[in-house]
Short mmCIF file of C-alpha atoms (C1' of nucleotides) in Angstrom, two decimals:
data_model
loop_
_atom_site.label_atom_id
_atom_site.label_comp_id
_atom_site.label_asym_id
_atom_site.label_seq_id
_atom_site.Cartn_x
_atom_site.Cartn_y
_atom_site.Cartn_z
CA MET I 1 -27.00 1.83 -19.02
CA LYS I 2 -23.43 1.23 -17.85
CA SER I 3 -21.03 -0.30 -20.33
CA LYS I 4 -18.97 -3.31 -19.35
CA LYS I 5 -15.84 -1.15 -19.63
CA GLU I 6 -17.23 1.25 -17.04
CA LEU I 7 -18.27 -1.70 -14.90
CA ILE I 8 -14.72 -3.02 -14.89
CA LEU I 9 -13.34 0.43 -13.97
CA GLU I 10 -15.75 0.87 -11.07
CA THR I 11 -15.31 -2.65 -9.74
CA ALA I 12 -11.54 -2.48 -9.97
CA LEU I 13 -11.39 0.90 -8.20
CA ASP I 14 -13.56 -0.49 -5.47
CA LEU I 15 -11.39 -3.56 -4.93
CA PHE I 16 -8.09 -1.70 -5.31
CA ALA I 17 -9.19 0.80 -2.66
CA LYS I 18 -10.39 -1.93 -0.29
CA LYS I 19 -7.70 -4.59 -0.65
CA GLY I 20 -4.87 -2.83 -2.44
CA PHE I 21 -3.62 -3.04 -6.02
CA ASN I 22 -1.33 -6.04 -5.62
CA ALA I 23 -3.78 -8.01 -3.50
CA THR I 24 -6.51 -7.67 -6.12
CA SER I 25 -6.20 -10.12 -9.02
CA THR I 26 -7.66 -9.55 -12.43
CA SER I 27 -9.67 -12.73 -12.05
CA LYS I 28 -11.32 -11.39 -8.92
CA ILE I 29 -12.12 -8.14 -10.68
CA ALA I 30 -13.69 -10.02 -13.58
CA LYS I 31 -15.74 -12.21 -11.29
CA ALA I 32 -16.95 -9.25 -9.21
CA ALA I 33 -17.84 -7.27 -12.31
CA GLY I 34 -19.54 -10.23 -13.99
CA VAL I 35 -17.40 -10.12 -17.13
CA SER I 36 -14.82 -12.42 -18.61
CA GLU I 37 -11.23 -11.89 -17.50
CA GLY I 38 -10.13 -11.49 -21.08
CA LEU I 39 -12.21 -8.39 -21.51
CA ILE I 40 -10.10 -6.53 -18.98
CA PHE I 41 -7.07 -7.02 -21.18
CA ARG I 42 -8.99 -6.19 -24.34
CA HIS I 43 -9.86 -2.76 -22.94
CA PHE I 44 -6.79 -1.93 -20.83
CA SER I 45 -3.91 -4.04 -22.26
CA ASN I 46 -2.64 -5.02 -18.83
CA LYS I 47 -3.26 -4.55 -15.11
CA ASP I 48 -1.12 -1.42 -14.95
CA GLY I 49 -3.11 0.02 -17.83
CA LEU I 50 -6.29 -0.59 -15.88
CA LEU I 51 -4.85 1.24 -12.88
CA GLN I 52 -3.76 4.13 -15.09
CA SER I 53 -7.24 4.48 -16.60
CA ILE I 54 -8.75 4.51 -13.10
CA LEU I 55 -6.32 7.22 -11.99
CA ASP I 56 -6.86 9.29 -15.11
CA LEU I 57 -10.64 9.27 -14.68
CA GLY I 58 -10.31 10.09 -10.99
CA LYS I 59 -8.03 13.00 -11.80
CA GLU I 60 -10.57 14.37 -14.24
CA ARG I 61 -13.20 14.25 -11.56
CA SER I 62 -10.98 15.79 -8.89
CA VAL I 63 -10.18 18.71 -11.18
CA LYS I 64 -13.81 19.70 -10.76
CA LEU I 65 -13.26 19.84 -7.01
CA PHE I 66 -10.49 22.33 -7.65
CA GLU I 67 -12.41 24.45 -10.14
CA GLY I 68 -14.31 26.20 -7.38
CA ILE I 69 -11.08 27.88 -6.30
CA SER I 70 -10.68 30.11 -9.32
CA GLU I 71 -14.17 31.46 -8.85
CA LEU I 72 -13.16 33.03 -5.57
CA GLU I 73 -11.73 36.55 -5.47
CA LEU I 74 -9.81 36.91 -2.22
CA PRO I 75 -6.70 34.74 -1.75
CA ALA I 76 -7.71 34.12 1.86
CA ASP I 77 -11.00 32.68 0.66
CA LYS I 78 -9.11 30.48 -1.75
CA LEU I 79 -6.93 29.18 1.01
CA LYS I 80 -9.93 28.45 3.17
CA TYR I 81 -11.58 26.61 0.33
CA ILE I 82 -8.49 24.44 -0.20
CA LEU I 83 -8.12 23.58 3.48
CA GLN I 84 -11.73 22.50 3.47
CA ILE I 85 -11.43 20.17 0.50
CA PRO I 86 -10.39 17.10 2.55
CA PHE I 87 -13.55 17.48 4.61
CA ASN I 88 -15.71 17.84 1.55
CA ILE I 89 -14.59 14.85 -0.44
CA PRO I 90 -17.80 13.34 -1.84
CA TYR I 91 -18.46 9.93 -0.39
CA THR I 92 -18.49 8.52 -3.91
CA GLU I 93 -14.88 9.66 -4.34
CA TYR I 94 -13.57 8.00 -1.18
CA ALA I 95 -12.40 4.90 -3.07
CA PHE I 96 -10.41 6.98 -5.54
CA TRP I 97 -8.71 9.07 -2.84
CA LYS I 98 -7.95 6.00 -0.79
CA LEU I 99 -6.32 4.38 -3.80
CA LEU I 100 -4.39 7.58 -4.55
CA TYR I 101 -3.00 7.80 -1.03
CA ALA I 102 -2.28 4.09 -0.74
CA ILE I 103 -0.30 4.17 -3.98
CA LYS I 104 1.86 7.00 -2.73
CA TRP I 105 3.86 4.45 -0.80
CA GLN I 106 4.64 2.36 -3.84
CA ALA I 107 7.51 4.11 -5.49
CA ASP I 108 6.91 2.83 -9.01
CA LYS I 109 3.22 3.67 -9.24
CA TYR I 110 2.97 7.02 -7.51
CA ASP I 111 1.46 9.84 -9.54
CA GLU I 112 2.19 13.34 -8.24
CA GLU I 113 0.10 15.22 -10.76
CA ILE I 114 -2.89 16.09 -8.58
CA SER I 115 -0.69 17.04 -5.69
CA ASN I 116 1.58 19.25 -7.81
CA GLN I 117 -1.40 20.91 -9.48
CA LEU I 118 -2.85 21.90 -6.11
CA LYS I 119 0.51 22.99 -4.77
CA SER I 120 1.12 25.48 -7.55
CA ILE I 121 -2.29 27.03 -6.83
CA VAL I 122 -1.32 27.39 -3.19
CA ILE I 123 2.02 28.97 -4.05
CA ASP I 124 0.13 31.58 -6.09
CA ILE I 125 -2.09 32.30 -3.12
CA PHE I 126 0.82 32.90 -0.78
CA ASN I 127 2.43 35.07 -3.39
CA GLN I 128 -0.71 37.22 -3.52
CA LEU I 129 -0.68 37.36 0.27
CA ASN I 130 2.93 38.55 0.18
CA TYR I 131 4.27 35.78 2.35
CA PRO I 132 8.05 35.82 2.61
CA ASN I 133 8.44 32.18 1.53
CA PRO I 134 5.45 31.09 -0.54
CA GLU I 135 7.01 27.82 -1.66
CA LEU I 136 7.72 26.68 1.89
CA GLU I 137 4.35 27.88 3.08
CA ALA I 138 2.67 25.93 0.32
CA GLU I 139 4.62 22.80 1.21
CA PHE I 140 3.29 23.16 4.72
CA VAL I 141 -0.28 23.50 3.52
CA MET I 142 0.10 20.42 1.36
CA MET I 143 1.34 18.54 4.39
CA LEU I 144 -1.73 19.66 6.30
CA PHE I 145 -3.91 18.72 3.38
CA ASP I 146 -2.50 15.20 3.24
CA GLY I 147 -2.74 14.77 6.99
CA MET I 148 -6.37 15.81 7.02
CA ALA I 149 -7.32 13.76 3.99
CA THR I 150 -5.70 10.73 5.54
CA ALA I 151 -7.55 11.23 8.80
CA VAL I 152 -10.89 11.71 7.03
CA LEU I 153 -10.39 8.72 4.75
CA LEU I 154 -9.11 6.23 7.33
CA LYS I 155 -11.28 6.86 10.33
CA ASP I 156 -14.89 7.40 9.37
CA SER I 157 -14.56 10.10 11.98
CA ASN I 158 -17.68 11.62 13.43
CA GLU I 159 -15.68 14.59 14.66
CA SER I 160 -14.18 15.68 11.37
CA GLU I 161 -16.33 18.82 11.46
CA GLU I 162 -14.78 19.84 14.74
CA ILE I 163 -11.30 19.19 13.42
CA GLU I 164 -12.11 21.31 10.39
CA LYS I 165 -13.11 24.20 12.65
CA LEU I 166 -9.98 23.79 14.76
CA LEU I 167 -7.79 23.85 11.69
CA LEU I 168 -9.28 27.04 10.28
CA GLN I 169 -9.01 28.64 13.67
CA LYS I 170 -5.34 27.67 14.03
CA TYR I 171 -4.72 29.12 10.60
CA ASN I 172 -6.36 32.36 11.71
CA ILE I 173 -9.11 32.00 9.18
CA PRO I 174 -12.55 33.28 10.15
CA ILE I 175 -15.12 30.51 9.98
CA MET N 1 27.53 -11.91 13.80
CA LYS N 2 24.00 -11.62 12.51
CA SER N 3 21.83 -14.73 12.73
CA LYS N 4 19.96 -15.89 9.67
CA LYS N 5 16.70 -15.11 11.46
CA GLU N 6 17.79 -11.48 11.87
CA LEU N 7 18.95 -11.46 8.25
CA ILE N 8 15.50 -12.52 7.10
CA LEU N 9 13.81 -9.87 9.25
CA GLU N 10 16.05 -7.09 7.93
CA THR N 11 15.80 -8.14 4.30
CA ALA N 12 12.03 -8.55 4.46
CA LEU N 13 11.58 -5.14 6.11
CA ASP N 14 13.68 -3.59 3.40
CA LEU N 15 11.72 -5.20 0.59
CA PHE N 16 8.32 -4.65 2.20
CA ALA N 17 9.13 -0.97 2.61
CA LYS N 18 10.39 -0.61 -0.95
CA LYS N 19 7.92 -2.68 -2.93
CA GLY N 20 5.04 -3.29 -0.55
CA PHE N 21 4.01 -6.38 1.40
CA ASN N 22 1.92 -8.06 -1.28
CA ALA N 23 4.39 -7.33 -4.08
CA THR N 24 7.20 -9.03 -2.14
CA SER N 25 7.23 -12.79 -2.35
CA THR N 26 8.80 -15.07 0.20
CA SER N 27 11.03 -16.52 -2.51
CA LYS N 28 12.43 -13.04 -3.28
CA ILE N 29 13.07 -12.44 0.39
CA ALA N 30 14.88 -15.74 0.70
CA LYS N 31 17.00 -15.07 -2.40
CA ALA N 32 17.87 -11.57 -1.24
CA ALA N 33 18.77 -12.77 2.24
CA GLY N 34 20.74 -15.71 0.94
CA VAL N 35 18.78 -18.36 2.81
CA SER N 36 16.43 -21.11 1.79
CA GLU N 37 12.78 -20.20 1.49
CA GLY N 38 11.81 -22.90 3.91
CA LEU N 39 13.70 -21.21 6.71
CA ILE N 40 11.32 -18.24 6.61
CA PHE N 41 8.46 -20.58 7.45
CA ARG N 42 10.48 -22.45 10.06
CA HIS N 43 11.00 -19.20 11.97
CA PHE N 44 7.82 -17.27 11.29
CA SER N 45 5.16 -19.89 10.40
CA ASN N 46 3.78 -17.86 7.51
CA LYS N 47 4.19 -14.58 5.66
CA ASP N 48 1.82 -12.73 8.01
CA GLY N 49 3.85 -14.00 10.96
CA LEU N 50 6.97 -12.53 9.39
CA LEU N 51 5.23 -9.18 9.00
CA GLN N 52 4.05 -9.29 12.60
CA SER N 53 7.57 -9.99 13.88
CA ILE N 54 8.89 -7.09 11.86
CA LEU N 55 6.22 -4.77 13.25
CA ASP N 56 6.74 -5.96 16.81
CA LEU N 57 10.49 -5.34 16.66
CA GLY N 58 9.92 -1.94 15.08
CA LYS N 59 7.48 -1.01 17.79
CA GLU N 60 10.01 -1.93 20.45
CA ARG N 61 12.53 0.38 18.82
CA SER N 62 10.07 3.21 18.34
CA VAL N 63 9.15 3.10 22.01
CA LYS N 64 12.65 4.37 22.67
CA LEU N 65 11.93 7.37 20.48
CA PHE N 66 9.02 8.16 22.79
CA GLU N 67 10.91 7.59 26.04
CA GLY N 68 12.56 11.00 25.80
CA ILE N 69 9.15 12.59 26.39
CA SER N 70 8.70 11.50 29.97
CA GLU N 71 12.04 12.96 30.92
CA LEU N 72 10.78 16.45 30.14
CA GLU N 73 9.05 18.50 32.80
CA LEU N 74 7.02 21.19 31.06
CA PRO N 75 4.07 20.04 28.94
CA ALA N 76 4.98 22.61 26.32
CA ASP N 77 8.41 21.03 26.01
CA LYS N 78 6.80 17.62 25.65
CA LEU N 79 4.59 18.89 22.87
CA LYS N 80 7.56 20.42 21.12
CA TYR N 81 9.44 17.15 21.42
CA ILE N 82 6.56 15.17 19.89
CA LEU N 83 6.12 17.58 16.99
CA GLN N 84 9.80 17.18 16.26
CA ILE N 85 9.81 13.39 16.20
CA PRO N 86 8.90 13.10 12.49
CA PHE N 87 11.95 15.21 11.64
CA ASN N 88 14.20 13.16 13.88
CA ILE N 89 13.39 9.69 12.64
CA PRO N 90 16.74 7.92 12.36
CA TYR N 91 17.58 7.11 8.78
CA THR N 92 17.88 3.44 9.79
CA GLU N 93 14.22 3.49 10.85
CA TYR N 94 12.90 4.90 7.56
CA ALA N 95 12.05 1.45 6.23
CA PHE N 96 10.02 0.58 9.31
CA TRP N 97 8.06 3.81 9.28
CA LYS N 98 7.43 3.56 5.57
CA LEU N 99 6.05 0.07 6.06
CA LEU N 100 3.92 1.24 8.98
CA TYR N 101 2.35 4.05 7.00
CA ALA N 102 1.92 2.01 3.83
CA ILE N 103 0.09 -0.69 5.80
CA LYS N 104 -2.33 1.85 7.23
CA TRP N 105 -4.22 1.69 3.93
CA GLN N 106 -4.71 -2.07 4.07
CA ALA N 107 -7.63 -2.52 6.39
CA ASP N 108 -6.80 -6.03 7.53
CA LYS N 109 -3.18 -5.43 8.45
CA TYR N 110 -3.27 -2.03 10.10
CA ASP N 111 -1.87 -1.82 13.61
CA GLU N 112 -2.91 1.25 15.58
CA GLU N 113 -0.84 0.55 18.68
CA ILE N 114 1.98 3.06 18.13
CA SER N 115 -0.45 5.76 17.05
CA ASN N 116 -2.75 5.21 20.02
CA GLN N 117 0.14 5.14 22.45
CA LEU N 118 1.38 8.52 21.27
CA LYS N 119 -2.11 9.98 21.18
CA SER N 120 -2.80 9.23 24.83
CA ILE N 121 0.44 11.00 25.73
CA VAL N 122 -0.66 14.03 23.75
CA ILE N 123 -4.09 14.04 25.43
CA ASP N 124 -2.36 14.14 28.81
CA ILE N 125 -0.28 17.09 27.69
CA PHE N 126 -3.33 19.11 26.61
CA ASN N 127 -5.00 18.20 29.88
CA GLN N 128 -2.05 19.63 31.76
CA LEU N 129 -2.20 22.73 29.55
CA ASN N 130 -5.91 23.08 30.45
CA TYR N 131 -7.08 23.06 26.85
CA PRO N 132 -10.88 22.98 26.61
CA ASN N 133 -10.96 19.92 24.38
CA PRO N 134 -7.80 17.85 24.87
CA GLU N 135 -9.09 14.87 22.89
CA LEU N 136 -9.82 16.94 19.80
CA GLU N 137 -6.62 18.89 20.15
CA ALA N 138 -4.67 15.63 20.34
CA GLU N 139 -6.42 14.34 17.26
CA PHE N 140 -5.27 17.44 15.45
CA VAL N 141 -1.69 16.96 16.60
CA MET N 142 -1.74 13.34 15.45
CA MET N 143 -2.95 14.55 12.08
CA LEU N 144 -0.07 16.97 11.91
CA PHE N 145 2.30 14.25 13.01
CA ASP N 146 1.16 11.92 10.25
CA GLY N 147 1.29 14.63 7.64
CA MET N 148 4.83 15.57 8.61
CA ALA N 149 6.05 12.02 8.84
CA THR N 150 4.58 11.30 5.42
CA ALA N 151 6.31 14.33 3.92
CA VAL N 152 9.61 13.46 5.49
CA LEU N 153 9.47 9.79 4.49
CA LEU N 154 8.28 10.22 0.92
CA LYS N 155 10.26 13.20 -0.32
CA ASP N 156 13.87 13.04 0.77
CA SER N 157 13.23 16.70 1.36
CA ASN N 158 16.14 19.01 1.78
CA GLU N 159 13.89 21.60 3.33
CA SER N 160 12.47 19.53 6.15
CA GLU N 161 14.34 21.66 8.69
CA GLU N 162 12.60 24.77 7.45
CA ILE N 163 9.22 23.07 7.58
CA GLU N 164 9.99 22.00 11.12
CA LYS N 165 10.67 25.62 12.12
CA LEU N 166 7.52 26.80 10.38
CA LEU N 167 5.45 24.20 12.24
CA LEU N 168 6.74 25.14 15.67
CA GLN N 169 6.21 28.78 14.86
CA LYS N 170 2.63 28.20 13.72
CA TYR N 171 1.99 26.27 16.90
CA ASN N 172 3.31 29.26 18.91
CA ILE N 173 6.20 27.24 20.26
CA PRO N 174 9.49 29.06 20.79
CA ILE N 175 12.27 27.46 18.76
"C1'" DT O 1 30.50 -39.83 23.73
"C1'" DA O 2 25.59 -40.37 22.86
"C1'" DC O 3 21.39 -38.18 22.21
"C1'" DT O 4 18.01 -34.37 21.51
"C1'" DT O 5 16.79 -30.13 19.81
"C1'" DT O 6 17.34 -26.51 16.78
"C1'" DT O 7 18.61 -24.74 12.44
"C1'" DG O 8 18.90 -25.34 7.83
"C1'" DT O 9 18.10 -27.10 2.97
"C1'" DA O 10 16.25 -28.88 -1.69
"C1'" DA O 11 12.67 -30.34 -3.93
"C1'" DG O 12 8.54 -30.57 -4.06
"C1'" DT O 13 2.95 -29.24 -3.59
"C1'" DG O 14 -1.65 -27.39 -5.52
"C1'" DA O 15 -3.44 -22.92 -6.17
"C1'" DT O 16 -3.29 -18.60 -8.22
"C1'" DT O 17 -1.10 -15.12 -11.03
"C1'" DA O 18 -1.18 -11.91 -15.28
"C1'" DC O 19 -1.97 -12.61 -19.71
"C1'" DT O 20 -2.98 -14.92 -24.58
"C1'" DC O 21 -5.52 -17.04 -28.19
"C1'" DA O 22 -9.01 -18.81 -31.09
"C1'" DC O 23 -13.34 -17.95 -31.56
"C1'" DT O 24 -18.32 -15.92 -31.38
"C1'" DT O 25 -21.49 -12.15 -30.83
"C1'" DT O 26 -22.82 -7.43 -31.20
"C1'" DT O 27 -22.66 -2.96 -33.18
"C1'" DA O 28 -22.33 0.29 -36.80
"C1'" DA O 29 -21.51 1.95 -41.42
"C1'" DT O 30 -22.24 1.46 -46.36
"C1'" DA Y 1 -28.13 -7.04 -46.75
"C1'" DT Y 2 -23.11 -7.12 -46.52
"C1'" DT Y 3 -19.23 -6.37 -44.28
"C1'" DA Y 4 -15.79 -4.78 -41.17
"C1'" DA Y 5 -14.70 -3.41 -36.70
"C1'" DA Y 6 -15.45 -3.67 -31.86
"C1'" DA Y 7 -16.90 -6.13 -27.83
"C1'" DG Y 8 -16.98 -10.25 -25.46
"C1'" DT Y 9 -15.98 -15.17 -24.10
"C1'" DG Y 10 -13.81 -19.50 -22.21
"C1'" DA Y 11 -10.21 -22.28 -22.19
"C1'" DG Y 12 -5.91 -22.17 -22.27
"C1'" DT Y 13 -0.59 -20.67 -20.99
"C1'" DA Y 14 3.98 -20.60 -18.25
"C1'" DA Y 15 5.39 -18.50 -14.22
"C1'" DT Y 16 5.00 -17.53 -9.68
"C1'" DC Y 17 2.64 -17.81 -5.27
"C1'" DA Y 18 2.66 -19.28 -0.13
"C1'" DC Y 19 3.63 -23.19 1.99
"C1'" DT Y 20 5.04 -28.41 3.11
"C1'" DT Y 21 7.84 -32.32 3.58
"C1'" DA Y 22 11.71 -35.33 4.16
"C1'" DC Y 23 15.92 -35.13 5.38
"C1'" DA Y 24 20.83 -33.41 6.79
"C1'" DA Y 25 23.94 -30.44 9.46
"C1'" DA Y 26 24.89 -27.97 13.62
"C1'" DA Y 27 24.51 -26.90 18.33
"C1'" DG Y 28 23.42 -27.85 22.92
"C1'" DT Y 29 23.16 -31.16 26.86
"C1'" DA Y 30 23.94 -35.27 29.59
#
DNA sequence: TACTTTTGTAAGTGATTACTCACTTTTAAT
DNA sequence: ATTAAAAGTGAGTAATCACTTACAAAAGTA
């Protein structure tokens, strides 16, 4: 059975992703979760603390999405795997990724950890592939990654599979 | 001399871009602009009306960024021009573009007009270039466009010129 | 000049905000 | 069974929210 703490976290993530952090009041969260408003502050101190807990949990889960990378041998396979991540975000994780990308634009709340983590993996890959400028090349991949993730998350696109194919093809990666 | 109406528009755009629409109160806008709060509502009816006016004015200005396209003859040149737009956003327009991209994630406020306008131009280009699937190819370019614009707007990157070169090169476009 | 419209202000409005506090209930350990 | 800690509640708080209203100054028009 779900604890009330978990219920608050889930409900808040849901509302934050849908309406935005600032447009979602703690009273609305409490009402939607069916708990008293005071309990939110008992568990998370304040609204920012609630957001941080949501982000931390999401990060833990997203690490698992990245774990598949290290199991691959060839750097080209690793790159392919990474480029495919935006198209393989589990539907249950949409809310978290939406929140993550929406928060990017709020200077004070933005958390670069996930992005930086992935970027250093990509730099390693381009090093292994002997690219002349691995750092720059990684920056470019991250840009692609964000563009794709945005497209997937915002339009519930029916053609995301075709875009995925097009991307791999443009990156000279066999499908 | 700047009218108080213009002053409100500029100040609000600035604050919306920096802190977000919901985190910026009308009283803060009034204080920052040095006008009475009531004047905001005299001119724009309500806070959403203020946002709409800001977006409309920004759209008018961004149309000028797109006008250069039609002056070019070759479709390949047009494509090159479009891919370069994110790197050529005037610094004075940063606030507007930041606001535009931030708002994307708020379902109720998102305005697709600029994006759709540009996309139809890109579809035409790929038609002229006889690509097998111009619609899909345009979707991909728009994704690239958004990814690049995001990167340029969020990091005050010193290496954006190098990324620009890398992009044109990857897209087989002579620099 | 006389009059109308537009622009502007100051002081409000009720509703909502994040958060606190005093208190009760539940859980868990001895 | 006793007790202490943790979980949970409901009714508060002052501050801030978007917005209104009554009125004054300025600008435009005849």
